[in-house]
Amino acid sequence: MKRVTMVFVIFCALLLTFGCMQRSRVADLTIMASKNISTLEGAKEMGVFEGEDCRSAWSGQMPNQEEALDIAVEKGGGNAMIDAVIYFKPAICIFDETCWEVKGTVIKTRDMFGELDDSNYIKDVMISPNGKKYIALKKRSTVDLDYNARHYDLIIMVK
């Protein structure tokens, strides 16, 4: 009887120590995005938002940081996040969920292609030696010292 009681007490003590597994900070990032963004110039802050992706051990799947980021960015109506903090919350027991949490300021960057004003750019069409076609954009300036040098602000491959 004493042995069963001792095993039960040890089991309860171990079960209670699982409560010490708390949410912990994993990373502090200046900027975070799950998709490519062209520039941060002219970005608009949408506010501070938080997203989390939690999965139970019973589901057989692991939570994903990128999914947590996408949830937070969708809540804010933006496409990137600045001053992002990533937290990991482990499952306390087999009935709990493991979570990734992302919290930060959601921003909406201006789409360079959508707000492109052709009057401010010089457009060149180039063909590479392997036959691929490219459109190159260069900002107009009042002073262009070297006409032979080819410096472009944006080069896009045309399909």
mmCIF file of C-alpha atoms in Angstrom:
data_model
loop_
_atom_site.group_PDB
_atom_site.id
_atom_site.type_symbol
_atom_site.label_atom_id
_atom_site.label_comp_id
_atom_site.label_asym_id
_atom_site.label_seq_id
_atom_site.Cartn_x
_atom_site.Cartn_y
_atom_site.Cartn_z
ATOM 1 C CA MET A 1 0.000 0.000 0.000
ATOM 2 C CA LYS A 2 2.819 2.388 0.876
ATOM 3 C CA ARG A 3 4.490 1.677 -2.444
ATOM 4 C CA VAL A 4 1.313 2.501 -4.411
ATOM 5 C CA THR A 5 0.874 5.709 -2.419
ATOM 6 C CA MET A 6 4.491 6.687 -3.063
ATOM 7 C CA VAL A 7 4.114 6.063 -6.821
ATOM 8 C CA PHE A 8 0.911 8.114 -6.837
ATOM 9 C CA VAL A 9 2.602 11.017 -4.991
ATOM 10 C CA ILE A 10 5.561 10.968 -7.401
ATOM 11 C CA PHE A 11 3.180 10.850 -10.365
ATOM 12 C CA CYS A 12 1.228 13.866 -9.030
ATOM 13 C CA ALA A 13 4.459 15.786 -8.373
ATOM 14 C CA LEU A 14 5.649 15.135 -11.927
ATOM 15 C CA LEU A 15 2.262 16.135 -13.292
ATOM 16 C CA LEU A 16 2.422 19.423 -11.390
ATOM 17 C CA THR A 17 5.921 20.186 -12.712
ATOM 18 C CA PHE A 18 4.486 20.202 -16.206
ATOM 19 C CA GLY A 19 2.759 23.428 -15.184
ATOM 20 C CA CYS A 20 6.172 25.075 -15.178
ATOM 21 C CA MET A 21 6.302 24.761 -18.950
ATOM 22 C CA GLN A 22 5.237 28.267 -19.879
ATOM 23 C CA ARG A 23 5.048 30.345 -23.009
ATOM 24 C CA SER A 24 8.560 31.468 -23.935
ATOM 25 C CA ARG A 25 9.864 34.144 -26.290
ATOM 26 C CA VAL A 26 11.674 32.611 -29.242
ATOM 27 C CA ALA A 27 12.554 35.599 -31.439
ATOM 28 C CA ASP A 28 12.356 39.381 -31.690
ATOM 29 C CA LEU A 29 12.346 40.454 -35.351
ATOM 30 C CA THR A 30 12.487 43.870 -37.007
ATOM 31 C CA ILE A 31 10.429 42.781 -40.007
ATOM 32 C CA MET A 32 8.636 39.559 -40.845
ATOM 33 C CA ALA A 33 6.692 38.590 -43.961
ATOM 34 C CA SER A 34 5.541 35.284 -45.395
ATOM 35 C CA LYS A 35 5.425 36.660 -48.944
ATOM 36 C CA ASN A 36 7.846 38.783 -50.953
ATOM 37 C CA ILE A 37 7.477 42.538 -50.529
ATOM 38 C CA SER A 38 9.067 45.088 -52.827
ATOM 39 C CA THR A 39 9.796 47.959 -50.452
ATOM 40 C CA LEU A 40 8.916 49.377 -47.056
ATOM 41 C CA GLU A 41 8.874 52.906 -48.427
ATOM 42 C CA GLY A 42 5.438 54.442 -47.934
ATOM 43 C CA ALA A 43 4.183 51.555 -45.778
ATOM 44 C CA LYS A 44 1.110 52.229 -43.656
ATOM 45 C CA GLU A 45 0.814 50.925 -40.085
ATOM 46 C CA MET A 46 -2.442 49.063 -39.503
ATOM 47 C CA GLY A 47 -2.045 48.469 -35.737
ATOM 48 C CA VAL A 48 -0.808 45.780 -33.356
ATOM 49 C CA PHE A 49 -2.239 42.316 -33.974
ATOM 50 C CA GLU A 50 -1.624 38.802 -32.713
ATOM 51 C CA GLY A 51 -2.052 35.468 -34.424
ATOM 52 C CA GLU A 52 -1.621 31.952 -33.153
ATOM 53 C CA ASP A 53 -1.561 28.479 -34.602
ATOM 54 C CA CYS A 54 -2.315 25.711 -32.087
ATOM 55 C CA ARG A 55 -2.460 21.986 -32.644
ATOM 56 C CA SER A 56 -3.275 19.140 -30.309
ATOM 57 C CA ALA A 57 -0.918 16.209 -29.941
ATOM 58 C CA TRP A 58 -3.842 14.007 -30.915
ATOM 59 C CA SER A 59 -4.101 15.611 -34.371
ATOM 60 C CA GLY A 60 -0.667 14.336 -35.393
ATOM 61 C CA GLN A 61 0.270 17.748 -36.814
ATOM 62 C CA MET A 62 2.671 20.386 -35.552
ATOM 63 C CA PRO A 63 1.717 24.081 -35.374
ATOM 64 C CA ASN A 64 3.368 26.428 -37.866
ATOM 65 C CA GLN A 65 4.940 29.874 -37.325
ATOM 66 C CA GLU A 66 4.075 30.974 -40.852
ATOM 67 C CA GLU A 67 0.402 30.147 -40.293
ATOM 68 C CA ALA A 68 0.405 32.214 -37.093
ATOM 69 C CA LEU A 69 1.972 35.129 -39.003
ATOM 70 C CA ASP A 70 -0.578 34.856 -41.816
ATOM 71 C CA ILE A 71 -3.452 34.897 -39.307
ATOM 72 C CA ALA A 72 -2.111 38.055 -37.630
ATOM 73 C CA VAL A 73 -1.463 39.814 -40.947
ATOM 74 C CA GLU A 74 -4.944 38.930 -42.240
ATOM 75 C CA LYS A 75 -6.512 40.331 -39.055
ATOM 76 C CA GLY A 76 -4.684 43.602 -39.664
ATOM 77 C CA GLY A 77 -5.386 43.774 -43.388
ATOM 78 C CA GLY A 78 -1.710 44.115 -44.286
ATOM 79 C CA ASN A 79 1.013 42.055 -45.928
ATOM 80 C CA ALA A 80 3.963 42.235 -43.482
ATOM 81 C CA MET A 81 4.754 42.771 -39.806
ATOM 82 C CA ILE A 82 7.328 44.959 -38.083
ATOM 83 C CA ASP A 83 8.613 44.646 -34.506
ATOM 84 C CA ALA A 84 7.390 41.049 -34.464
ATOM 85 C CA VAL A 85 7.785 38.824 -31.415
ATOM 86 C CA ILE A 86 7.435 35.041 -31.700
ATOM 87 C CA TYR A 87 6.349 32.949 -28.721
ATOM 88 C CA PHE A 88 6.253 29.173 -28.306
ATOM 89 C CA LYS A 89 3.825 27.574 -25.862
ATOM 90 C CA PRO A 90 4.412 23.859 -25.322
ATOM 91 C CA ALA A 91 1.661 21.450 -24.371
ATOM 92 C CA ILE A 92 1.403 21.012 -20.612
ATOM 93 C CA CYS A 93 0.033 17.496 -20.923
ATOM 94 C CA ILE A 94 -1.158 15.256 -23.728
ATOM 95 C CA PHE A 95 -4.601 16.854 -23.687
ATOM 96 C CA ASP A 96 -3.275 20.401 -24.173
ATOM 97 C CA GLU A 97 -2.258 22.155 -27.393
ATOM 98 C CA THR A 98 1.173 23.224 -28.626
ATOM 99 C CA CYS A 99 1.072 26.784 -29.996
ATOM 100 C CA TRP A 100 3.127 29.305 -31.969
ATOM 101 C CA GLU A 101 2.103 32.917 -31.336
ATOM 102 C CA VAL A 102 3.198 35.947 -33.359
ATOM 103 C CA LYS A 103 2.563 39.493 -32.153
ATOM 104 C CA GLY A 104 3.597 42.748 -33.808
ATOM 105 C CA THR A 105 2.640 45.826 -35.803
ATOM 106 C CA VAL A 106 0.982 44.891 -39.091
ATOM 107 C CA ILE A 107 1.898 47.093 -42.048
ATOM 108 C CA LYS A 108 0.539 47.411 -45.540
ATOM 109 C CA THR A 109 3.277 48.110 -48.067
ATOM 110 C CA ARG A 110 2.405 49.925 -51.200
ATOM 111 C CA ASP A 111 2.547 47.688 -54.190
ATOM 112 C CA MET A 112 5.281 48.998 -56.450
ATOM 113 C CA PHE A 113 3.594 47.699 -59.570
ATOM 114 C CA GLY A 114 0.162 49.103 -58.698
ATOM 115 C CA GLU A 115 1.400 52.617 -57.966
ATOM 116 C CA LEU A 116 3.969 52.802 -60.753
ATOM 117 C CA ASP A 117 3.827 56.134 -62.560
ATOM 118 C CA ASP A 118 5.316 55.609 -66.039
ATOM 119 C CA SER A 119 6.138 59.295 -66.454
ATOM 120 C CA ASN A 120 8.832 59.062 -63.746
ATOM 121 C CA TYR A 121 10.550 56.025 -65.278
ATOM 122 C CA ILE A 122 12.544 55.235 -68.385
ATOM 123 C CA LYS A 123 11.567 51.822 -69.726
ATOM 124 C CA ASP A 124 14.032 49.573 -71.582
ATOM 125 C CA VAL A 125 13.369 46.178 -73.076
ATOM 126 C CA MET A 126 16.369 43.851 -72.953
ATOM 127 C CA ILE A 127 16.947 40.357 -74.283
ATOM 128 C CA SER A 128 19.469 38.150 -72.515
ATOM 129 C CA PRO A 129 21.955 35.927 -74.402
ATOM 130 C CA ASN A 130 19.775 32.891 -73.650
ATOM 131 C CA GLY A 131 16.758 34.581 -75.258
ATOM 132 C CA LYS A 132 14.768 35.665 -72.189
ATOM 133 C CA LYS A 133 13.049 39.037 -72.366
ATOM 134 C CA TYR A 134 13.314 41.595 -69.543
ATOM 135 C CA ILE A 135 11.716 44.965 -68.853
ATOM 136 C CA ALA A 136 14.040 47.330 -67.006
ATOM 137 C CA LEU A 137 12.818 50.496 -65.275
ATOM 138 C CA LYS A 138 15.053 53.407 -64.341
ATOM 139 C CA LYS A 139 13.952 56.535 -62.496
ATOM 140 C CA ARG A 140 14.191 59.729 -64.498
ATOM 141 C CA SER A 141 16.609 62.248 -63.132
ATOM 142 C CA THR A 142 17.581 65.713 -64.203
ATOM 143 C CA VAL A 143 21.294 64.848 -64.236
ATOM 144 C CA ASP A 144 22.551 61.646 -65.835
ATOM 145 C CA LEU A 145 26.336 61.701 -65.864
ATOM 146 C CA ASP A 146 27.174 58.421 -67.558
ATOM 147 C CA TYR A 147 24.874 57.488 -70.418
ATOM 148 C CA ASN A 148 26.734 54.240 -71.149
ATOM 149 C CA ALA A 149 26.314 52.790 -67.649
ATOM 150 C CA ARG A 150 23.179 50.733 -67.167
ATOM 151 C CA HIS A 151 21.789 51.129 -63.670
ATOM 152 C CA TYR A 152 18.168 50.117 -63.203
ATOM 153 C CA ASP A 153 15.790 50.419 -60.281
ATOM 154 C CA LEU A 154 13.703 47.400 -61.250
ATOM 155 C CA ILE A 155 14.204 44.528 -63.708
ATOM 156 C CA ILE A 156 11.304 42.180 -64.448
ATOM 157 C CA MET A 157 11.482 38.993 -66.513
ATOM 158 C CA VAL A 158 8.653 38.788 -69.042
ATOM 159 C CA LYS A 159 7.213 35.325 -69.655
#
